[in-house]
Amino acid sequence: MKGGRFFTFGLVAWMGAGCAGGPAPVVPAGGAPVAGNEPQAGLAPLRRLSHEQYANTIRDLLGVSDPTLADLPVDEGAGGFYSNVIAPISELAIEKYRSAAEVLAARAAANLPALVPCDPEADPVACGEHFIAAFGPRAYRRPLTAAETTRYRALFAVARTQTDFRGAVRAVVQTMLQSIHFLYRFEPPAGSGRVVPIPPYAMASRLSYFLWNTMPDQHLFEAAAANRLSTLEEVGAQAARMVADRRFSDAAVSFHLQWLEVSELAGKEKRKSLHPLWGEETRAAMREETVRFVEDVLKAGDGRLETLLTAPYSIAGGPLLKLYGVANPKPGWQRVEHDPTKRAGLLTQASVMTVHAHWDKSSLVHRGKLIREKLLCEVLPPPPPEVNNTLPPADSKVSTRERFEDHRADVSCAQCHRLIDPLGAPFEMFDAIGNLRTKDGPNPIDSEGELTGTRASDGPVKNAVELARRLATADEVRQCVARQWLRFALGREEAPAEATSLAAALKAFRASDYRIPALVVAIAKTDAFRYQQVSP
Amino acid sequence: MNRRRLLRALGISAAAAPLVPALEGWAAAPRQETNKEAKKKAPRRLVLLFSSGGMVPELFWPVAADTGFTLTPGSSLEPLEPHKAELVILNGLPRKMQGVGGAHERAMGALWTGCRLNPGDQFGGGGWPSGPSVDQIIARGLKRETDFASLELGVQPFGPGARGGTMQHMCYAGSNQPIPPEGNPYKLFDRLYGGGQPGSSLSFDQVRAERRSVIDVVKAEIAALDTKVGRGDRLKIEAHLEATRSIERRLASGAKGCEVRMAAGRIDLDANENFPALIKLQTDLLVAALACDRTRVASLQWSRSFSMVRHTWLGNNEGHHTLSHDSGQKPILTAINRWYTEHLAYLLASMKQVREGEGTLLDNSLVVYCNELHTGWDHKPGPTPAVLCGRMGGALATGRYIQYPKDTPHTHNNLLVSLCHAMGVTGVERVGNLYEARGPLPDLFSS
């Protein structure tokens, strides 16, 4: 019996579940496409701001930040991205928002001139009204109703008699930050019919949260006010302006960190005795590298998918300079040219390798799963519950390939693992924190793998670099990336009715030679983004 | 009327033994006491307690004996020896895993709900559980007499950077409605005794007045919402309204005769080394909340399913989940479970120090300590390892070890029904959808 055998399990009645096919969309996404010329779009379930979106919105609305923001409610996920769209809010979460609102309002009110567009000395009542009229629509991301204006004026007046002008401003800010109109993104259906356009102010927010991960800017508010966000051309023009703006990086970085799960770097632990370079500084630097690389490809580079996945350079600093073996590094962050036979783009970055690995060893299965699920958009079910998942103790006499032999030998394992393991094997050249290695203990590294399941890109690969290059030009990966961005935009999985939107976005992606900015502009112009199916 | 002020200093380090003056519990919590009420029995409390990763059967279960049972030396439950007379240990209740989702998600999701998961975005295609947890069923079923219908506490329940999912939540208000546990003792303290933000110049009353005025606006805005909001969205808004109203009730009640002081200084809430100190802090806050009758339904979640706590204070530096997967690690897994049991013993001892009428807080309560798994290395959820502690106001005959036979018709979900009945929510016949079984466990509680 091989030292590596670790699988024993009982019944495999579960086998019938198979290893292909997608699940039903979880978030109510909408029905099937309808025949005719009607726009095809899914549902627009009410979404609450994500943690990042809340922090960025506060930054742009109030110009403050605070450590309190670390204590906001934990985000849910939908479609693979942070999206608070399924679970209703809890009491605890409301109290966390309350806490944040109290602290942030006090901080903002400490600097009245920055917050209030008039001089309270001259006429405090009028200045208060002016403040509400200027601040309110930005906080609510739409004009205030007459009732809301009246309510806030009354609140302001009472607070001013109890405290003073500053106290009244604080009270207004504190209240608005706890309003459902601040915390949620309302997209009220406009007009009649089964599928209706997203109204102008909601569209402004859709564009800003999609492309900048924050609240709308003044241009977007003005376009909404003038009803210039309804036609394809108008939306396209705004989107084009927005991707050319440096704020697009915020959204693109957020997308890539979530897509490749680098956002989970914060929770990883690694065995220091095996990985002396690991530590808090290294963890932070790994995340920073991915952030700067994405920014660089989009701002200074060609913005192409192939570049993101295969570039032989990166932007590194801190302990990464040692990890990447940079000869004679300058101090600080710098462009690093890798050996192009050893590193290629995002997938071989230390951050990605670290997240998709165990605390003391690499992981064939996690890395293969990342590729299969996030780059090829195929869904893998979990292992049957009866399966003994205990990893064998690291036995230096047994190579990795031998340790995972059971995945191949047993037919009930193989039907899923043949899709996973050969995609993870090429990354064996990197250890659990992304160090390049040629040996795993005394065993030489075997990085051979295979891409399967595509129409025209299948075949063996020698290592991670070859795999990355094959993936970068595989049609399935291009489609999958388009799909992932659509999910990011919608905050949920796409509905069957949105297949035409996805196809339209993909067409534009192709025509641009697979530039990310072109893809996201195309997505903003799709029916899926500009319309919503009315919910029963 | 005799309003006693309870003062208690909470220590912040495991080394500092807290001052625990004998507390007067429910009887001292301020309320308009009539003679009739003074003679009333103390209310029953329920505490759901969780730790993860399963246990090592041969080093966990007690040994049946004429006098009930004996706790095996070296076993995980041995630290409960001083509280043996207050325990009922259950072995053998089937608990199954079915449907979509990863093993950890399904196990944690079903632990107190008895439900399968809805389809979702989490690992294995699973989402949130499809029904409420037993503590929430009870909280909603009881007439609301306390500031908090229920309190959900945790100790490092979330890992940093993680997406909120089923593995981190054990309490649910309903299908797809997770209730996050509060892991921050300082925020918990503010929730319970709330005086606003540290460093604020506002008085307690000013803070409350401001908070009430915000609630007025929130309620008015919800009432003004367009009726075209779709069904799914309406549920979310209604939940927001209900939660707001619950908070409003608390602000109005102003029961302040039961004060708890918290020592100055803050510890790093995310540091692994502070896990023991945090367990102690949260336990102390929980006992104080129960003693002061701020709630009668509470839960305490030690870490989460797929816990990566490294029990370095036990000489081990591996994540708990990693260890639990290895059937070769039984000694350290037993040591870890023993360590958690020591903290259960501390909780029970603390509850015993709160006098209520002729007995103690523990006499009037039930602590249910459970693990989401039976054995970690095979991800098996069942049979349920359950340790019941406390006399539940006389309804529980303690000092028993109940072993259910392999072909028992009873299930974990029947235990959940029993808990409802024991807390006075007797209209509940079925909890959860993983089993058809209805009714409570016979012979567990007497009334």
Coordinates of C-alpha atoms in Angstrom, one line a residue, chain A residues 23-26 44-47 68 71 74-96 98-100 102-103 140 148 151-152 155 162-163 167 170-171 174-175 178-181 183-184 186 188-191 257-259 261 263-269 271 359-360 369 373-374 380-391 393 493 534-536, chain B residues 97 101-103 106 119-125 127-128 144 148-149 152 158-165 168-169 175-184 187 190-191 196-197 202 206-207 210-211 213-218 220-222 224-226 228-237 239-244 246-247 250-251 272 308 310 317-319 322 325-328 377-380:
Chain A
P23 CA -26.9 25.7 -10.0
A24 CA -30.1 27.7 -10.1
P25 CA -29.4 31.4 -9.5
V26 CA -29.7 31.9 -5.8
A44 CA -33.2 44.3 -9.4
P45 CA -33.4 43.1 -5.8
L46 CA -32.8 45.7 -3.2
R47 CA -29.1 45.9 -2.2
T68 CA -14.9 52.7 13.4
D71 CA -16.6 47.4 12.6
V74 CA -19.7 41.6 7.5
D75 CA -20.8 41.5 3.9
E76 CA -22.7 38.7 2.3
G77 CA -21.8 37.3 -1.1
A78 CA -23.8 36.8 -4.3
G79 CA -22.6 35.8 -7.7
G80 CA -19.1 35.5 -6.2
F81 CA -18.8 39.1 -5.0
Y82 CA -19.7 41.1 -1.9
S83 CA -23.3 41.8 -2.2
N84 CA -25.8 42.4 0.5
V85 CA -28.8 41.2 -1.3
I86 CA -30.3 38.1 0.3
A87 CA -30.4 38.3 4.0
P88 CA -32.4 41.1 5.7
I89 CA -30.6 43.4 8.1
S90 CA -30.2 42.4 11.7
E91 CA -30.6 44.5 14.9
L92 CA -26.9 44.2 15.5
A93 CA -26.1 45.5 12.0
I94 CA -28.4 48.5 12.5
E95 CA -26.7 49.3 15.8
K96 CA -23.3 49.1 14.1
R98 CA -25.7 53.7 14.3
S99 CA -22.4 53.7 16.0
A100 CA -20.6 54.5 12.7
E102 CA -22.5 58.9 15.4
V103 CA -18.8 58.9 15.2
Y140 CA -29.8 60.2 -0.5
E148 CA -38.2 64.9 3.6
R151 CA -38.8 66.7 8.2
Y152 CA -35.1 67.7 8.2
L155 CA -35.1 68.3 13.0
Q162 CA -31.1 72.1 22.2
T163 CA -27.4 72.6 21.2
G167 CA -25.0 70.3 16.9
R170 CA -24.3 66.9 13.3
A171 CA -27.9 65.7 14.0
Q174 CA -26.1 61.5 11.8
T175 CA -29.8 60.9 10.9
Q178 CA -28.9 55.9 9.2
S179 CA -31.6 56.4 6.7
I180 CA -32.7 53.5 4.5
H181 CA -32.1 55.8 1.6
L183 CA -27.9 52.4 3.4
Y184 CA -29.8 50.8 0.6
F186 CA -33.3 51.9 -4.1
P188 CA -37.9 52.0 -8.0
P189 CA -39.4 50.6 -11.2
A190 CA -40.4 53.5 -13.5
G191 CA -43.2 53.2 -16.0
L257 CA -9.3 41.1 -5.3
Q258 CA -12.7 39.5 -5.0
W259 CA -12.6 37.5 -8.2
E261 CA -10.2 35.7 -3.6
S263 CA -9.6 39.5 -0.3
E264 CA -9.2 36.5 2.0
L265 CA -5.5 37.1 2.5
A266 CA -6.4 38.8 5.7
G267 CA -7.4 35.5 7.3
K268 CA -4.6 33.3 6.1
E269 CA -2.1 31.8 8.5
R271 CA 3.7 28.1 9.3
W359 CA -0.8 26.7 6.1
D360 CA 2.1 24.5 5.5
K369 CA -10.6 24.8 -8.2
E373 CA -14.5 27.9 -11.1
K374 CA -13.3 31.5 -11.5
L380 CA -17.9 22.0 -8.9
P381 CA -19.9 20.3 -6.1
P382 CA -18.2 19.7 -2.8
P383 CA -16.8 16.3 -1.9
P384 CA -19.3 13.8 -0.6
P385 CA -19.7 14.1 3.2
E386 CA -18.7 10.5 3.8
V387 CA -15.3 11.1 2.2
N388 CA -12.4 11.2 4.5
N389 CA -10.7 14.4 3.7
T390 CA -7.8 14.0 6.1
L391 CA -4.7 14.9 4.2
P393 CA 0.9 13.6 6.9
E493 CA -25.7 36.0 -10.8
V534 CA -40.6 44.2 -12.4
S535 CA -40.9 42.0 -9.4
P536 CA -44.3 40.5 -8.7
Chain B
M97 CA -26.8 16.4 6.6
G101 CA -23.8 23.1 0.5
G102 CA -20.5 22.1 2.0
A103 CA -20.3 19.9 5.0
R106 CA -24.7 22.3 6.4
P119 CA -29.4 27.1 -2.6
G120 CA -26.8 29.9 -2.5
D121 CA -23.6 31.5 -3.4
Q122 CA -21.5 29.8 -0.7
F123 CA -19.3 26.7 -1.0
G124 CA -21.0 23.8 -2.6
G125 CA -23.9 25.8 -3.9
G127 CA -26.7 29.5 1.0
W128 CA -28.4 30.3 4.3
R144 CA -41.7 40.2 25.5
F148 CA -33.7 42.2 24.4
A149 CA -35.8 39.4 22.9
E152 CA -26.3 36.6 20.3
F158 CA -15.6 36.0 11.9
G159 CA -12.2 35.6 10.3
P160 CA -10.8 38.9 9.0
G161 CA -11.6 39.5 5.3
A162 CA -14.1 36.7 5.1
R163 CA -17.5 37.0 3.4
G164 CA -20.3 36.5 5.9
G165 CA -21.6 33.0 5.5
Q168 CA -20.0 31.9 11.0
H169 CA -23.6 32.2 12.0
S175 CA -35.1 31.4 6.2
N176 CA -32.2 33.4 4.7
Q177 CA -32.1 35.5 7.8
P178 CA -28.8 35.2 9.7
I179 CA -28.3 36.9 13.0
P180 CA -24.7 37.9 13.4
P181 CA -23.1 37.3 16.8
E182 CA -21.5 40.3 18.5
G183 CA -17.8 39.4 19.0
N184 CA -16.8 42.8 20.3
K187 CA -19.6 47.1 21.5
D190 CA -22.5 49.7 24.6
R191 CA -25.5 47.7 23.4
G196 CA -23.0 56.4 23.2
Q197 CA -19.5 56.7 21.8
L202 CA -23.1 64.0 25.3
Q206 CA -28.9 63.2 25.3
V207 CA -27.6 60.2 23.5
E210 CA -30.9 61.6 19.7
R211 CA -31.2 57.9 19.0
S213 CA -35.3 60.9 17.1
V214 CA -33.3 59.1 14.4
I215 CA -35.7 56.2 14.8
D216 CA -38.7 58.5 14.3
V217 CA -37.2 59.5 11.0
V218 CA -36.4 56.0 9.9
A220 CA -41.5 57.8 8.9
E221 CA -39.4 57.1 5.8
I222 CA -40.4 53.5 5.8
A224 CA -43.6 56.8 3.1
L225 CA -42.1 54.2 0.8
D226 CA -43.7 53.7 -2.5
K228 CA -44.5 49.5 -5.8
V229 CA -41.7 47.8 -3.8
G230 CA -41.6 44.2 -4.8
R231 CA -42.2 41.3 -2.4
G232 CA -38.6 40.3 -1.7
D233 CA -37.7 43.9 -1.1
R234 CA -40.7 44.4 1.2
L235 CA -39.4 41.6 3.4
K236 CA -36.1 43.4 3.8
I237 CA -37.7 46.7 4.6
A239 CA -37.1 43.4 8.8
H240 CA -35.4 46.8 9.0
L241 CA -38.6 48.3 10.5
E242 CA -39.0 45.4 13.0
A243 CA -35.4 45.7 14.1
T244 CA -35.7 49.4 14.5
S246 CA -37.0 46.5 18.8
I247 CA -34.2 49.0 19.3
R250 CA -35.0 49.3 24.5
L251 CA -34.3 53.0 24.4
N272 CA -5.3 34.8 18.3
M308 CA -8.9 28.4 12.7
R310 CA -4.6 28.1 17.2
N317 CA 0.1 26.0 16.8
E318 CA -2.2 24.5 14.2
G319 CA -5.6 25.8 13.2
T322 CA -6.8 21.5 10.3
H325 CA -9.5 16.7 10.1
D326 CA -6.8 14.4 11.3
S327 CA -7.9 11.3 13.2
G328 CA -4.3 11.0 14.3
W377 CA -12.2 13.9 10.4
D378 CA -15.2 12.5 8.5
H379 CA -17.4 15.7 8.7
K380 CA -20.1 13.6 10.4

